[in-house]
């Protein structure tokens, strides 16, 4: 397993990490997958208080508490469940964040969170107040570092300018190259790492039947899948090349893959151990898929 530095922090994260949102098996099955991942060198685990109304955090915490010193634990805050459980509302206020972190710490069975992330955000948010909350939590020792999960360039710029974020989680794949327009280079220049999610484009880059995706037609999706097949070494799978495509940019610290089954874990491990993508191969792939750009929130 290879590791990369997370922004300006002192954390070294595995190039492929465990997106815990997908966990849906029995508790025993979920714990087994999490243990296997850690034993094979995956050290970054991403969850959120939103997932399964906190039960996802509980599963992760129970599975990893005995090896806490080997784990880089990330969770998200900002989506507040309604008392009746009918849905959730966006709440990035300082008061809510300071309240929510204690609940996450309890569910995760730990006294600190390595990376605490704002789970979204808009330019209308009380951004300074949100930053105050994260900075206070750092001072209190409840979190080590903080970041945001956002694809909105205008929001990202605000946090880069005003805060000490070490990471931005954003959707990035061969079929969603919007971050390549400006954000990847911008974040790299500021020593802020990208945590790439959606690297397999809902499985469309891992063998699923082509269908329209974002602004791409089903024909373009099929062309992207075919290009990956052509550029994948003998004995490997196209999804490994899809992941390595994301990792080829220096801004990206890790590809966060949703892992639900033993087969998906095996595939994720193969992708992690794949050979880095030469620049000429990455460029050949780009030439086959038109780039999208952000139309909103610029």
PDB file of C-alpha atoms in Angstrom:
ATOM      1  CA  UNK A   1       0.000   0.000   0.000  1.00  0.00           C
ATOM      2  CA  UNK A   2       1.227   3.479  -0.865  1.00  0.00           C
ATOM      3  CA  UNK A   3       0.550   6.561   1.240  1.00  0.00           C
ATOM      4  CA  UNK A   4       0.334  10.294   0.658  1.00  0.00           C
ATOM      5  CA  UNK A   5       0.542  13.293   2.952  1.00  0.00           C
ATOM      6  CA  UNK A   6      -2.811  14.902   3.697  1.00  0.00           C
ATOM      7  CA  UNK A   7      -2.399  18.581   2.891  1.00  0.00           C
ATOM      8  CA  UNK A   8      -0.345  20.520   5.424  1.00  0.00           C
ATOM      9  CA  UNK A   9      -1.132  17.995   8.179  1.00  0.00           C
ATOM     10  CA  UNK A  10       1.184  15.333   9.544  1.00  0.00           C
ATOM     11  CA  UNK A  11      -1.207  12.556   8.465  1.00  0.00           C
ATOM     12  CA  UNK A  12      -0.214   9.964   5.872  1.00  0.00           C
ATOM     13  CA  UNK A  13      -3.262   8.399   4.237  1.00  0.00           C
ATOM     14  CA  UNK A  14      -3.509   5.301   2.065  1.00  0.00           C
ATOM     15  CA  UNK A  15      -3.973   6.057  -1.637  1.00  0.00           C
ATOM     16  CA  UNK A  16      -7.205   4.105  -1.564  1.00  0.00           C
ATOM     17  CA  UNK A  17      -9.445   4.599   1.435  1.00  0.00           C
ATOM     18  CA  UNK A  18     -12.622   3.079   2.829  1.00  0.00           C
ATOM     19  CA  UNK A  19     -15.861   4.949   2.209  1.00  0.00           C
ATOM     20  CA  UNK A  20     -18.006   3.539   4.997  1.00  0.00           C
ATOM     21  CA  UNK A  21     -21.352   4.888   3.782  1.00  0.00           C
ATOM     22  CA  UNK A  22     -21.882   1.773   1.652  1.00  0.00           C
ATOM     23  CA  UNK A  23     -21.698  -0.675   4.558  1.00  0.00           C
ATOM     24  CA  UNK A  24     -24.974  -2.569   4.614  1.00  0.00           C
ATOM     25  CA  UNK A  25     -24.208  -6.116   5.729  1.00  0.00           C
ATOM     26  CA  UNK A  26     -24.615  -7.647   9.147  1.00  0.00           C
ATOM     27  CA  UNK A  27     -22.505  -6.220  11.945  1.00  0.00           C
ATOM     28  CA  UNK A  28     -20.203  -9.220  11.718  1.00  0.00           C
ATOM     29  CA  UNK A  29     -19.769  -8.804   7.943  1.00  0.00           C
ATOM     30  CA  UNK A  30     -19.118  -5.085   8.243  1.00  0.00           C
ATOM     31  CA  UNK A  31     -16.568  -5.514  11.023  1.00  0.00           C
ATOM     32  CA  UNK A  32     -14.796  -8.222   9.022  1.00  0.00           C
ATOM     33  CA  UNK A  33     -14.450  -5.917   5.991  1.00  0.00           C
ATOM     34  CA  UNK A  34     -13.153  -3.040   8.110  1.00  0.00           C
ATOM     35  CA  UNK A  35     -10.598  -5.307   9.799  1.00  0.00           C
ATOM     36  CA  UNK A  36      -9.466  -6.720   6.453  1.00  0.00           C
ATOM     37  CA  UNK A  37      -8.982  -3.239   5.079  1.00  0.00           C
ATOM     38  CA  UNK A  38      -6.858  -2.148   8.018  1.00  0.00           C
ATOM     39  CA  UNK A  39      -4.819  -5.355   7.921  1.00  0.00           C
ATOM     40  CA  UNK A  40      -4.106  -4.780   4.213  1.00  0.00           C
ATOM     41  CA  UNK A  41      -2.836  -1.247   4.769  1.00  0.00           C
ATOM     42  CA  UNK A  42      -5.926   0.898   4.238  1.00  0.00           C
ATOM     43  CA  UNK A  43      -5.743   3.369   7.113  1.00  0.00           C
ATOM     44  CA  UNK A  44      -8.233   6.115   6.178  1.00  0.00           C
ATOM     45  CA  UNK A  45     -11.897   5.507   6.984  1.00  0.00           C
ATOM     46  CA  UNK A  46     -14.586   8.048   6.108  1.00  0.00           C
ATOM     47  CA  UNK A  47     -18.034   8.088   7.704  1.00  0.00           C
ATOM     48  CA  UNK A  48     -20.635  10.696   8.703  1.00  0.00           C
ATOM     49  CA  UNK A  49     -23.129  11.295  11.459  1.00  0.00           C
ATOM     50  CA  UNK A  50     -25.787  11.386   8.741  1.00  0.00           C
ATOM     51  CA  UNK A  51     -25.291   7.804   7.575  1.00  0.00           C
ATOM     52  CA  UNK A  52     -27.908   5.436   8.926  1.00  0.00           C
ATOM     53  CA  UNK A  53     -28.767   8.011  11.618  1.00  0.00           C
ATOM     54  CA  UNK A  54     -25.436   7.530  13.359  1.00  0.00           C
ATOM     55  CA  UNK A  55     -25.333   3.745  13.245  1.00  0.00           C
ATOM     56  CA  UNK A  56     -22.602   3.851  10.601  1.00  0.00           C
ATOM     57  CA  UNK A  57     -20.341   5.713  13.007  1.00  0.00           C
ATOM     58  CA  UNK A  58     -21.188   3.171  15.701  1.00  0.00           C
ATOM     59  CA  UNK A  59     -20.187   0.278  13.435  1.00  0.00           C
ATOM     60  CA  UNK A  60     -16.907   1.930  12.473  1.00  0.00           C
ATOM     61  CA  UNK A  61     -16.113   2.856  16.050  1.00  0.00           C
ATOM     62  CA  UNK A  62     -16.786  -0.620  17.386  1.00  0.00           C
ATOM     63  CA  UNK A  63     -14.696  -2.279  14.666  1.00  0.00           C
ATOM     64  CA  UNK A  64     -11.650  -0.030  14.942  1.00  0.00           C
ATOM     65  CA  UNK A  65     -11.467   0.980  18.608  1.00  0.00           C
ATOM     66  CA  UNK A  66      -8.874  -1.653  19.510  1.00  0.00           C
ATOM     67  CA  UNK A  67      -6.503  -0.414  16.803  1.00  0.00           C
ATOM     68  CA  UNK A  68      -7.232   3.288  17.096  1.00  0.00           C
ATOM     69  CA  UNK A  69      -3.563   4.272  16.845  1.00  0.00           C
ATOM     70  CA  UNK A  70      -3.357   2.713  13.359  1.00  0.00           C
ATOM     71  CA  UNK A  71      -6.468   4.428  12.023  1.00  0.00           C
ATOM     72  CA  UNK A  72      -7.073   7.847  10.487  1.00  0.00           C
ATOM     73  CA  UNK A  73     -10.704   8.446  11.261  1.00  0.00           C
ATOM     74  CA  UNK A  74     -12.763  10.983   9.326  1.00  0.00           C
ATOM     75  CA  UNK A  75     -16.379  11.911   9.852  1.00  0.00           C
ATOM     76  CA  UNK A  76     -18.731  14.644   8.651  1.00  0.00           C
ATOM     77  CA  UNK A  77     -21.062  17.153  10.258  1.00  0.00           C
ATOM     78  CA  UNK A  78     -23.687  19.646   9.112  1.00  0.00           C
ATOM     79  CA  UNK A  79     -26.757  17.582   8.293  1.00  0.00           C
ATOM     80  CA  UNK A  80     -29.071  17.461  11.292  1.00  0.00           C
ATOM     81  CA  UNK A  81     -31.710  14.762  11.525  1.00  0.00           C
ATOM     82  CA  UNK A  82     -35.201  16.007  12.394  1.00  0.00           C
ATOM     83  CA  UNK A  83     -36.580  14.733  15.719  1.00  0.00           C
ATOM     84  CA  UNK A  84     -39.239  12.692  13.930  1.00  0.00           C
ATOM     85  CA  UNK A  85     -36.664  11.060  11.650  1.00  0.00           C
ATOM     86  CA  UNK A  86     -38.452  12.210   8.499  1.00  0.00           C
ATOM     87  CA  UNK A  87     -35.304  13.717   6.976  1.00  0.00           C
ATOM     88  CA  UNK A  88     -32.544  16.148   7.728  1.00  0.00           C
ATOM     89  CA  UNK A  89     -31.832  19.870   7.506  1.00  0.00           C
ATOM     90  CA  UNK A  90     -28.635  21.738   6.763  1.00  0.00           C
ATOM     91  CA  UNK A  91     -27.154  23.241   9.932  1.00  0.00           C
ATOM     92  CA  UNK A  92     -23.568  24.565   9.770  1.00  0.00           C
ATOM     93  CA  UNK A  93     -23.886  26.750  12.875  1.00  0.00           C
ATOM     94  CA  UNK A  94     -21.224  26.846  15.552  1.00  0.00           C
ATOM     95  CA  UNK A  95     -23.660  25.724  18.239  1.00  0.00           C
ATOM     96  CA  UNK A  96     -24.738  22.656  16.300  1.00  0.00           C
ATOM     97  CA  UNK A  97     -21.209  21.601  15.331  1.00  0.00           C
ATOM     98  CA  UNK A  98     -20.046  21.850  18.964  1.00  0.00           C
ATOM     99  CA  UNK A  99     -22.999  19.712  20.009  1.00  0.00           C
ATOM    100  CA  UNK A 100     -22.726  17.177  17.185  1.00  0.00           C
ATOM    101  CA  UNK A 101     -19.033  16.437  17.647  1.00  0.00           C
ATOM    102  CA  UNK A 102     -19.616  15.003  21.131  1.00  0.00           C
ATOM    103  CA  UNK A 103     -22.241  12.633  19.770  1.00  0.00           C
ATOM    104  CA  UNK A 104     -19.886  11.496  17.003  1.00  0.00           C
ATOM    105  CA  UNK A 105     -17.058  10.948  19.478  1.00  0.00           C
ATOM    106  CA  UNK A 106     -19.355   8.803  21.590  1.00  0.00           C
ATOM    107  CA  UNK A 107     -20.542   6.707  18.638  1.00  0.00           C
ATOM    108  CA  UNK A 108     -16.996   6.319  17.311  1.00  0.00           C
ATOM    109  CA  UNK A 109     -15.748   5.321  20.789  1.00  0.00           C
ATOM    110  CA  UNK A 110     -12.806   7.682  20.630  1.00  0.00           C
ATOM    111  CA  UNK A 111     -11.739  10.919  22.280  1.00  0.00           C
ATOM    112  CA  UNK A 112     -10.541  12.588  19.087  1.00  0.00           C
ATOM    113  CA  UNK A 113     -11.368  12.683  15.374  1.00  0.00           C
ATOM    114  CA  UNK A 114      -8.460  12.900  12.957  1.00  0.00           C
ATOM    115  CA  UNK A 115     -10.352  14.771  10.245  1.00  0.00           C
ATOM    116  CA  UNK A 116     -13.669  16.515  10.898  1.00  0.00           C
ATOM    117  CA  UNK A 117     -15.401  17.627   7.705  1.00  0.00           C
ATOM    118  CA  UNK A 118     -18.233  19.990   6.915  1.00  0.00           C
ATOM    119  CA  UNK A 119     -20.640  17.809   4.966  1.00  0.00           C
ATOM    120  CA  UNK A 120     -21.530  20.292   2.217  1.00  0.00           C
ATOM    121  CA  UNK A 121     -22.074  24.031   2.347  1.00  0.00           C
ATOM    122  CA  UNK A 122     -23.277  27.057   0.398  1.00  0.00           C
ATOM    123  CA  UNK A 123     -21.934  30.563  -0.026  1.00  0.00           C
ATOM    124  CA  UNK A 124     -24.857  31.806   2.124  1.00  0.00           C
ATOM    125  CA  UNK A 125     -23.653  29.851   5.162  1.00  0.00           C
ATOM    126  CA  UNK A 126     -22.223  31.635   8.238  1.00  0.00           C
ATOM    127  CA  UNK A 127     -18.757  30.527   7.136  1.00  0.00           C
ATOM    128  CA  UNK A 128     -16.787  32.492   9.741  1.00  0.00           C
ATOM    129  CA  UNK A 129     -18.936  30.958  12.481  1.00  0.00           C
ATOM    130  CA  UNK A 130     -18.385  27.472  11.102  1.00  0.00           C
ATOM    131  CA  UNK A 131     -14.632  28.024  11.033  1.00  0.00           C
ATOM    132  CA  UNK A 132     -14.716  29.273  14.629  1.00  0.00           C
ATOM    133  CA  UNK A 133     -16.313  25.988  15.657  1.00  0.00           C
ATOM    134  CA  UNK A 134     -13.656  23.882  13.963  1.00  0.00           C
ATOM    135  CA  UNK A 135     -10.814  25.970  15.367  1.00  0.00           C
ATOM    136  CA  UNK A 136     -12.257  25.701  18.874  1.00  0.00           C
ATOM    137  CA  UNK A 137     -12.524  21.924  18.530  1.00  0.00           C
ATOM    138  CA  UNK A 138      -8.857  21.807  17.532  1.00  0.00           C
ATOM    139  CA  UNK A 139      -7.923  23.801  20.615  1.00  0.00           C
ATOM    140  CA  UNK A 140      -9.971  21.453  22.772  1.00  0.00           C
ATOM    141  CA  UNK A 141      -8.232  18.408  21.269  1.00  0.00           C
ATOM    142  CA  UNK A 142     -11.483  16.881  20.040  1.00  0.00           C
ATOM    143  CA  UNK A 143     -10.321  17.032  16.419  1.00  0.00           C
ATOM    144  CA  UNK A 144      -6.844  17.085  14.920  1.00  0.00           C
ATOM    145  CA  UNK A 145      -7.656  18.691  11.572  1.00  0.00           C
ATOM    146  CA  UNK A 146     -10.683  19.781   9.595  1.00  0.00           C
ATOM    147  CA  UNK A 147     -11.796  20.016   5.994  1.00  0.00           C
ATOM    148  CA  UNK A 148     -14.902  20.370   3.864  1.00  0.00           C
ATOM    149  CA  UNK A 149     -16.815  18.140   1.486  1.00  0.00           C
ATOM    150  CA  UNK A 150     -17.851  20.327  -1.432  1.00  0.00           C
ATOM    151  CA  UNK A 151     -17.852  20.612  -5.218  1.00  0.00           C
ATOM    152  CA  UNK A 152     -18.726  24.333  -5.173  1.00  0.00           C
ATOM    153  CA  UNK A 153     -15.779  26.483  -6.295  1.00  0.00           C
ATOM    154  CA  UNK A 154     -17.089  29.627  -4.610  1.00  0.00           C
ATOM    155  CA  UNK A 155     -17.430  27.834  -1.269  1.00  0.00           C
ATOM    156  CA  UNK A 156     -14.031  26.164  -1.589  1.00  0.00           C
ATOM    157  CA  UNK A 157     -12.330  29.510  -2.267  1.00  0.00           C
ATOM    158  CA  UNK A 158     -13.885  31.016   0.861  1.00  0.00           C
ATOM    159  CA  UNK A 159     -12.531  28.248   3.083  1.00  0.00           C
ATOM    160  CA  UNK A 160      -9.114  28.356   1.448  1.00  0.00           C
ATOM    161  CA  UNK A 161      -8.940  32.081   2.080  1.00  0.00           C
ATOM    162  CA  UNK A 162     -10.346  32.157   5.604  1.00  0.00           C
ATOM    163  CA  UNK A 163      -9.581  28.828   7.279  1.00  0.00           C
ATOM    164  CA  UNK A 164      -6.952  26.192   7.979  1.00  0.00           C
ATOM    165  CA  UNK A 165      -8.600  23.317   6.100  1.00  0.00           C
ATOM    166  CA  UNK A 166      -6.246  20.521   5.102  1.00  0.00           C
ATOM    167  CA  UNK A 167      -8.578  18.775   2.664  1.00  0.00           C
ATOM    168  CA  UNK A 168     -11.555  19.050   0.350  1.00  0.00           C
ATOM    169  CA  UNK A 169     -13.591  15.988  -0.526  1.00  0.00           C
ATOM    170  CA  UNK A 170     -14.996  16.305  -4.029  1.00  0.00           C
ATOM    171  CA  UNK A 171     -16.385  14.164  -6.806  1.00  0.00           C
ATOM    172  CA  UNK A 172     -13.716  13.433  -9.410  1.00  0.00           C
ATOM    173  CA  UNK A 173     -13.441  10.792 -12.129  1.00  0.00           C
ATOM    174  CA  UNK A 174     -12.724  10.377 -15.816  1.00  0.00           C
ATOM    175  CA  UNK A 175     -16.418  11.121 -16.376  1.00  0.00           C
ATOM    176  CA  UNK A 176     -16.441  14.080 -13.992  1.00  0.00           C
ATOM    177  CA  UNK A 177     -13.386  16.157 -14.761  1.00  0.00           C
ATOM    178  CA  UNK A 178     -14.842  19.418 -13.464  1.00  0.00           C
ATOM    179  CA  UNK A 179     -12.178  19.695 -10.726  1.00  0.00           C
ATOM    180  CA  UNK A 180      -9.471  19.723 -13.404  1.00  0.00           C
ATOM    181  CA  UNK A 181     -10.562  23.099 -14.750  1.00  0.00           C
ATOM    182  CA  UNK A 182      -9.317  25.093 -11.745  1.00  0.00           C
ATOM    183  CA  UNK A 183      -9.789  23.446  -8.370  1.00  0.00           C
ATOM    184  CA  UNK A 184      -7.151  20.709  -8.406  1.00  0.00           C
ATOM    185  CA  UNK A 185      -4.276  23.050  -9.215  1.00  0.00           C
ATOM    186  CA  UNK A 186      -5.680  25.752  -6.934  1.00  0.00           C
ATOM    187  CA  UNK A 187      -5.841  23.422  -3.933  1.00  0.00           C
ATOM    188  CA  UNK A 188      -2.432  21.904  -4.647  1.00  0.00           C
ATOM    189  CA  UNK A 189      -0.902  25.388  -4.689  1.00  0.00           C
ATOM    190  CA  UNK A 190      -2.329  25.989  -1.218  1.00  0.00           C
ATOM    191  CA  UNK A 191      -1.141  22.623   0.170  1.00  0.00           C
ATOM    192  CA  UNK A 192      -4.695  21.353   0.554  1.00  0.00           C
ATOM    193  CA  UNK A 193      -5.387  17.770  -0.450  1.00  0.00           C
ATOM    194  CA  UNK A 194      -8.315  16.423  -2.429  1.00  0.00           C
ATOM    195  CA  UNK A 195     -10.176  13.374  -1.180  1.00  0.00           C
ATOM    196  CA  UNK A 196     -11.690  12.024  -4.385  1.00  0.00           C
ATOM    197  CA  UNK A 197     -15.088  10.383  -4.223  1.00  0.00           C
ATOM    198  CA  UNK A 198     -17.116   8.941  -7.077  1.00  0.00           C
ATOM    199  CA  UNK A 199     -13.982   7.760  -8.852  1.00  0.00           C
ATOM    200  CA  UNK A 200     -15.917   4.934 -10.516  1.00  0.00           C
ATOM    201  CA  UNK A 201     -18.852   7.162 -11.536  1.00  0.00           C
ATOM    202  CA  UNK A 202     -21.538   5.038  -9.878  1.00  0.00           C
ATOM    203  CA  UNK A 203     -19.878   1.896 -11.234  1.00  0.00           C
ATOM    204  CA  UNK A 204     -20.051   3.045 -14.863  1.00  0.00           C
ATOM    205  CA  UNK A 205     -16.244   2.877 -14.984  1.00  0.00           C
ATOM    206  CA  UNK A 206     -16.251  -0.540 -13.315  1.00  0.00           C
ATOM    207  CA  UNK A 207     -18.345  -2.564 -15.721  1.00  0.00           C
ATOM    208  CA  UNK A 208     -21.916  -1.360 -15.264  1.00  0.00           C
ATOM    209  CA  UNK A 209     -24.044  -0.903 -18.388  1.00  0.00           C
ATOM    210  CA  UNK A 210     -23.650   2.593 -19.894  1.00  0.00           C
ATOM    211  CA  UNK A 211     -26.302   5.198 -19.147  1.00  0.00           C
ATOM    212  CA  UNK A 212     -26.366   9.020 -19.194  1.00  0.00           C
ATOM    213  CA  UNK A 213     -24.193  10.504 -16.458  1.00  0.00           C
ATOM    214  CA  UNK A 214     -24.037  14.191 -15.567  1.00  0.00           C
ATOM    215  CA  UNK A 215     -23.789  15.943 -18.944  1.00  0.00           C
ATOM    216  CA  UNK A 216     -22.563  12.853 -20.775  1.00  0.00           C
ATOM    217  CA  UNK A 217     -24.682  10.676 -23.040  1.00  0.00           C
ATOM    218  CA  UNK A 218     -24.757   6.907 -22.714  1.00  0.00           C
ATOM    219  CA  UNK A 219     -22.606   6.790 -25.865  1.00  0.00           C
ATOM    220  CA  UNK A 220     -19.917   8.942 -24.257  1.00  0.00           C
ATOM    221  CA  UNK A 221     -20.004   6.824 -21.108  1.00  0.00           C
ATOM    222  CA  UNK A 222     -19.534   3.705 -23.227  1.00  0.00           C
ATOM    223  CA  UNK A 223     -16.625   5.379 -25.017  1.00  0.00           C
ATOM    224  CA  UNK A 224     -14.981   6.207 -21.701  1.00  0.00           C
ATOM    225  CA  UNK A 225     -15.382   2.632 -20.523  1.00  0.00           C
ATOM    226  CA  UNK A 226     -13.898   1.340 -23.758  1.00  0.00           C
ATOM    227  CA  UNK A 227     -10.955   3.733 -23.501  1.00  0.00           C
ATOM    228  CA  UNK A 228     -10.221   2.477 -20.000  1.00  0.00           C
ATOM    229  CA  UNK A 229     -10.273  -1.111 -21.234  1.00  0.00           C
ATOM    230  CA  UNK A 230      -7.813  -0.252 -23.981  1.00  0.00           C
ATOM    231  CA  UNK A 231      -5.424   1.458 -21.567  1.00  0.00           C
ATOM    232  CA  UNK A 232      -5.598  -1.231 -18.885  1.00  0.00           C
ATOM    233  CA  UNK A 233      -2.632  -3.637 -18.715  1.00  0.00           C
ATOM    234  CA  UNK A 234      -3.229  -7.320 -19.345  1.00  0.00           C
ATOM    235  CA  UNK A 235      -4.378  -9.093 -16.197  1.00  0.00           C
ATOM    236  CA  UNK A 236      -5.765  -5.941 -14.603  1.00  0.00           C
ATOM    237  CA  UNK A 237      -9.275  -4.505 -14.581  1.00  0.00           C
ATOM    238  CA  UNK A 238     -10.530  -1.228 -16.007  1.00  0.00           C
ATOM    239  CA  UNK A 239     -11.627  -0.010 -12.583  1.00  0.00           C
ATOM    240  CA  UNK A 240      -8.002  -0.112 -11.459  1.00  0.00           C
ATOM    241  CA  UNK A 241      -7.102   2.255 -14.284  1.00  0.00           C
ATOM    242  CA  UNK A 242     -10.077   4.466 -13.388  1.00  0.00           C
ATOM    243  CA  UNK A 243      -8.776   4.820  -9.842  1.00  0.00           C
ATOM    244  CA  UNK A 244      -5.212   5.396 -10.958  1.00  0.00           C
ATOM    245  CA  UNK A 245      -6.477   8.122 -13.304  1.00  0.00           C
ATOM    246  CA  UNK A 246      -7.773  10.024 -10.292  1.00  0.00           C
ATOM    247  CA  UNK A 247      -4.576   9.438  -8.329  1.00  0.00           C
ATOM    248  CA  UNK A 248      -2.360  10.749 -11.110  1.00  0.00           C
ATOM    249  CA  UNK A 249      -3.020  14.370 -10.079  1.00  0.00           C
ATOM    250  CA  UNK A 250      -0.693  15.595  -7.324  1.00  0.00           C
ATOM    251  CA  UNK A 251      -3.539  17.323  -5.476  1.00  0.00           C
ATOM    252  CA  UNK A 252      -5.297  14.019  -4.780  1.00  0.00           C
ATOM    253  CA  UNK A 253      -4.315  12.297  -1.545  1.00  0.00           C
ATOM    254  CA  UNK A 254      -6.684   9.352  -1.736  1.00  0.00           C
ATOM    255  CA  UNK A 255      -9.542   7.819  -3.696  1.00  0.00           C
ATOM    256  CA  UNK A 256     -12.385   7.151  -1.277  1.00  0.00           C
ATOM    257  CA  UNK A 257     -14.126   4.019  -2.514  1.00  0.00           C
ATOM    258  CA  UNK A 258     -17.464   2.839  -1.188  1.00  0.00           C
ATOM    259  CA  UNK A 259     -16.980  -0.745  -0.034  1.00  0.00           C
ATOM    260  CA  UNK A 260     -19.950  -2.935   0.784  1.00  0.00           C
ATOM    261  CA  UNK A 261     -18.972  -6.500  -0.183  1.00  0.00           C
ATOM    262  CA  UNK A 262     -15.977  -8.799  -0.152  1.00  0.00           C
ATOM    263  CA  UNK A 263     -15.734  -8.509  -3.933  1.00  0.00           C
ATOM    264  CA  UNK A 264     -15.660  -4.722  -3.775  1.00  0.00           C
ATOM    265  CA  UNK A 265     -12.953  -4.866  -1.131  1.00  0.00           C
ATOM    266  CA  UNK A 266     -10.851  -7.167  -3.319  1.00  0.00           C
ATOM    267  CA  UNK A 267     -11.280  -4.785  -6.253  1.00  0.00           C
ATOM    268  CA  UNK A 268     -10.384  -1.774  -4.120  1.00  0.00           C
ATOM    269  CA  UNK A 269      -7.223  -3.487  -2.933  1.00  0.00           C
ATOM    270  CA  UNK A 270      -6.261  -4.328  -6.519  1.00  0.00           C
ATOM    271  CA  UNK A 271      -6.787  -0.693  -7.489  1.00  0.00           C
ATOM    272  CA  UNK A 272      -4.614   0.444  -4.578  1.00  0.00           C
ATOM    273  CA  UNK A 273      -1.818  -1.846  -5.674  1.00  0.00           C
ATOM    274  CA  UNK A 274      -2.070  -0.879  -9.335  1.00  0.00           C
ATOM    275  CA  UNK A 275       0.765   0.797 -11.174  1.00  0.00           C
ATOM    276  CA  UNK A 276       0.733   4.597 -11.378  1.00  0.00           C
ATOM    277  CA  UNK A 277      -0.697   5.920 -14.625  1.00  0.00           C
ATOM    278  CA  UNK A 278       1.876   7.435 -16.998  1.00  0.00           C
ATOM    279  CA  UNK A 279       1.013  10.966 -18.091  1.00  0.00           C
ATOM    280  CA  UNK A 280       0.691   9.917 -21.721  1.00  0.00           C
ATOM    281  CA  UNK A 281      -1.933   7.340 -20.765  1.00  0.00           C
ATOM    282  CA  UNK A 282      -3.839   9.870 -18.668  1.00  0.00           C
ATOM    283  CA  UNK A 283      -3.786  12.286 -21.584  1.00  0.00           C
ATOM    284  CA  UNK A 284      -4.988   9.608 -23.971  1.00  0.00           C
ATOM    285  CA  UNK A 285      -7.941   9.006 -21.687  1.00  0.00           C
ATOM    286  CA  UNK A 286      -8.718  12.717 -21.489  1.00  0.00           C
ATOM    287  CA  UNK A 287      -8.721  12.891 -25.264  1.00  0.00           C
ATOM    288  CA  UNK A 288     -11.530  10.323 -25.372  1.00  0.00           C
ATOM    289  CA  UNK A 289     -13.877  12.048 -22.926  1.00  0.00           C
ATOM    290  CA  UNK A 290     -14.970  15.696 -23.217  1.00  0.00           C
ATOM    291  CA  UNK A 291     -14.375  17.708 -20.081  1.00  0.00           C
ATOM    292  CA  UNK A 292     -17.276  19.169 -18.135  1.00  0.00           C
ATOM    293  CA  UNK A 293     -17.037  22.447 -16.269  1.00  0.00           C
ATOM    294  CA  UNK A 294     -18.891  23.774 -13.235  1.00  0.00           C
ATOM    295  CA  UNK A 295     -21.872  25.793 -14.415  1.00  0.00           C
ATOM    296  CA  UNK A 296     -23.055  26.869 -10.966  1.00  0.00           C
ATOM    297  CA  UNK A 297     -21.413  28.160  -7.781  1.00  0.00           C
ATOM    298  CA  UNK A 298     -18.408  29.544  -9.609  1.00  0.00           C
TER     299      UNK A 298
END
